Short mmCIF file of C-alpha atoms in Angstrom, two decimals:
data_model
loop_
_atom_site.label_atom_id
_atom_site.label_comp_id
_atom_site.label_asym_id
_atom_site.label_seq_id
_atom_site.Cartn_x
_atom_site.Cartn_y
_atom_site.Cartn_z
CA UNK A 1 0.35 -0.01 -0.14
CA UNK A 2 1.17 3.40 -1.23
CA UNK A 3 1.46 6.62 1.74
CA UNK A 4 0.77 9.69 0.42
CA UNK A 5 1.50 12.46 3.24
CA UNK A 6 0.58 16.26 2.55
CA UNK A 7 1.47 19.03 4.82
CA UNK A 8 -0.68 21.81 5.44
CA UNK A 9 1.47 25.00 5.10
CA UNK A 10 -0.94 27.96 5.44
CA UNK A 11 0.89 30.67 7.53
CA UNK A 12 -1.37 30.62 10.21
CA UNK A 13 -0.42 30.29 13.99
CA UNK A 14 -2.04 27.09 15.83
CA UNK A 15 -2.39 29.09 19.22
CA UNK A 16 -4.52 30.95 18.09
CA UNK A 17 -6.75 28.28 16.51
CA UNK A 18 -10.17 27.46 17.84
CA UNK A 19 -11.13 24.68 19.98
CA UNK A 20 -12.57 21.56 17.68
CA UNK A 21 -15.96 21.63 20.06
CA UNK A 22 -16.58 24.92 19.33
CA UNK A 23 -17.28 23.89 15.42
CA UNK A 24 -18.14 20.04 15.68
CA UNK A 25 -21.33 18.26 14.51
CA UNK A 26 -22.09 17.66 18.45
CA UNK A 27 -26.13 18.12 19.14
CA UNK A 28 -26.06 21.89 19.96
CA UNK A 29 -24.15 22.53 16.21
CA UNK A 30 -26.89 20.55 15.13
CA UNK A 31 -29.44 21.74 16.68
CA UNK A 32 -28.27 25.53 15.65
CA UNK A 33 -28.59 24.31 11.95
CA UNK A 34 -30.51 21.04 11.63
CA UNK A 35 -31.78 20.09 8.85
CA UNK A 36 -33.09 23.79 8.15
CA UNK A 37 -30.09 24.36 6.58
CA UNK A 38 -29.70 25.49 3.01
CA UNK A 39 -27.39 23.91 1.35
CA UNK A 40 -27.99 25.36 -1.78
CA UNK A 41 -24.53 27.72 -2.28
CA UNK A 42 -22.39 24.09 -2.19
CA UNK A 43 -23.66 23.44 -5.56
CA UNK A 44 -20.20 24.38 -6.99
CA UNK A 45 -17.91 23.34 -4.14
CA UNK A 46 -16.08 20.52 -4.27
CA UNK A 47 -17.83 17.52 -2.74
CA UNK A 48 -16.36 13.91 -2.63
CA UNK A 49 -18.31 10.93 -2.40
CA UNK A 50 -16.83 9.01 0.99
CA UNK A 51 -17.37 5.81 3.52
CA UNK A 52 -16.85 7.22 7.06
CA UNK A 53 -15.00 4.28 8.33
CA UNK A 54 -14.04 5.30 11.62
CA UNK A 55 -13.18 8.11 14.04
CA UNK A 56 -10.42 7.95 16.40
CA UNK A 57 -9.22 10.20 19.48
CA UNK A 58 -6.25 10.76 19.09
CA UNK A 59 -3.96 10.84 21.83
CA UNK A 60 -0.59 9.01 23.03
CA UNK A 61 -2.31 6.43 26.14
CA UNK A 62 -4.92 4.70 22.66
CA UNK A 63 -1.34 4.47 20.86
CA UNK A 64 -3.19 6.72 17.99
CA UNK A 65 -0.93 10.13 17.58
CA UNK A 66 -0.42 9.21 13.72
CA UNK A 67 -2.36 8.82 10.42
CA UNK A 68 -0.25 5.10 10.49
CA UNK A 69 -1.27 4.81 13.29
CA UNK A 70 -5.30 4.89 12.76
CA UNK A 71 -4.40 2.61 9.45
CA UNK A 72 -3.10 0.27 11.82
CA UNK A 73 -5.83 0.05 14.28
CA UNK A 74 -8.83 0.35 11.61
CA UNK A 75 -7.47 -2.69 10.01
CA UNK A 76 -6.92 -4.08 13.62
CA UNK A 77 -10.58 -3.65 14.47
CA UNK A 78 -11.58 -5.57 10.44
CA UNK A 79 -9.84 -8.20 11.68
CA UNK A 80 -11.71 -8.94 15.21
CA UNK A 81 -15.49 -6.86 14.86
CA UNK A 82 -15.47 -5.79 11.74
CA UNK A 83 -15.95 -2.46 9.99
CA UNK A 84 -19.27 -0.61 9.73
CA UNK A 85 -19.24 1.85 6.88
CA UNK A 86 -21.17 5.00 6.40
CA UNK A 87 -21.31 6.60 2.75
CA UNK A 88 -20.47 10.50 3.04
CA UNK A 89 -20.55 13.39 1.37
CA UNK A 90 -16.82 15.32 1.67
CA UNK A 91 -17.42 18.89 0.97
CA UNK A 92 -14.63 21.60 1.27
CA UNK A 93 -16.23 24.89 1.92
CA UNK A 94 -14.17 27.35 1.95
CA UNK A 95 -13.29 27.98 5.40
CA UNK A 96 -15.16 24.85 5.68
CA UNK A 97 -14.54 21.44 5.72
CA UNK A 98 -18.35 19.77 5.86
CA UNK A 99 -19.15 15.83 6.08
CA UNK A 100 -22.86 15.40 4.80
CA UNK A 101 -25.06 12.61 4.59
CA UNK A 102 -25.34 10.53 1.26
CA UNK A 103 -28.80 10.72 1.06
CA UNK A 104 -29.97 13.70 2.97
CA UNK A 105 -27.34 15.71 1.78
CA UNK A 106 -27.55 17.55 5.91
CA UNK A 107 -24.42 18.46 7.18
CA UNK A 108 -23.36 16.18 9.97
CA UNK A 109 -20.15 17.60 10.91
CA UNK A 110 -18.02 20.66 9.93
CA UNK A 111 -14.67 22.01 10.87
CA UNK A 112 -12.54 24.91 10.44
CA UNK A 113 -9.81 23.64 7.26
CA UNK A 114 -7.24 25.49 9.53
CA UNK A 115 -7.90 22.54 11.84
CA UNK A 116 -7.67 19.93 9.35
CA UNK A 117 -4.00 18.28 10.47
CA UNK A 118 -1.86 15.70 8.11
CA UNK A 119 -3.88 14.48 5.13
CA UNK A 120 -2.80 11.20 4.37
CA UNK A 121 -3.86 8.92 1.01
CA UNK A 122 -2.97 5.29 1.64
CA UNK A 123 -3.62 3.61 -1.80
CA UNK A 124 -3.16 0.51 -3.22
CA UNK A 125 -3.73 -0.46 -6.75
CA UNK A 126 -4.41 -4.25 -5.11
CA UNK A 127 -7.98 -5.03 -6.12
CA UNK A 128 -8.14 -7.89 -3.40
CA UNK A 129 -7.21 -5.15 -0.86
CA UNK A 130 -10.75 -3.67 0.83
CA UNK A 131 -9.21 -0.74 1.87
CA UNK A 132 -7.39 0.65 -1.13
CA UNK A 133 -7.99 4.34 -1.24
CA UNK A 134 -8.03 5.33 2.50
CA UNK A 135 -7.62 9.05 3.65
CA UNK A 136 -7.22 10.15 6.91
CA UNK A 137 -7.05 13.49 8.47
CA UNK A 138 -6.54 14.58 11.95
CA UNK A 139 -8.76 17.82 13.39
CA UNK A 140 -6.90 19.60 15.82
CA UNK A 141 -8.61 20.22 18.94
CA UNK A 142 -6.94 23.40 20.05
CA UNK A 143 -6.04 23.61 23.87
CA UNK A 144 -7.95 21.68 26.03
CA UNK A 145 -9.72 20.01 23.52
CA UNK A 146 -9.76 16.35 21.94
CA UNK A 147 -8.31 16.11 18.64
CA UNK A 148 -9.73 12.97 16.64
CA UNK A 149 -8.78 11.31 13.38
CA UNK A 150 -10.97 10.69 10.99
CA UNK A 151 -10.77 7.61 8.22
CA UNK A 152 -12.36 7.15 5.38
CA UNK A 153 -12.64 4.85 2.26
CA UNK A 154 -12.79 7.43 -0.39
CA UNK A 155 -15.39 6.07 -3.62
CA UNK A 156 -13.39 7.32 -6.46
CA UNK A 157 -10.09 8.10 -7.38
CA UNK A 158 -8.89 11.76 -6.75
CA UNK A 159 -7.03 14.36 -5.19
CA UNK A 160 -8.93 14.86 -1.97
CA UNK A 161 -6.16 14.60 -0.08
CA UNK A 162 -4.18 17.14 -2.08
CA UNK A 163 -7.34 19.35 -1.85
CA UNK A 164 -7.22 18.97 1.74
CA UNK A 165 -3.86 21.16 1.67
#
């Protein structure tokens, strides 16, 4: 499996970043915007078809710090309990990264693009490999909040990892 790592260089000062808890798709955020959101402004934005595979908390105690750690854990889960995937859409709606329900288009989570760290692609041309086009990225939690690692199977070959940079 090939490993592609992209580093975001945007000149921002990470110490000024806002906590992920202020922007993630938690219940408060969904109540605030809920199903009433008008997504018509997303028509011309880049949208990628994905399957959500896993979300992990990033910390040394769990052993998940880098994208390769998340990939390793994903493969362990597949062997032990299996993975239940959910079809999603990822939209790059600057300055936001939106995770949307595939069927309804409702926004499930949204993150400031400046909080996305280490977008990484794991790809393979081996047709027998179950996870052959994986996107992994970390959403920084900022000061005092937890960081999360999101793992997706990208359903069509594209440059989503590069576009996240």
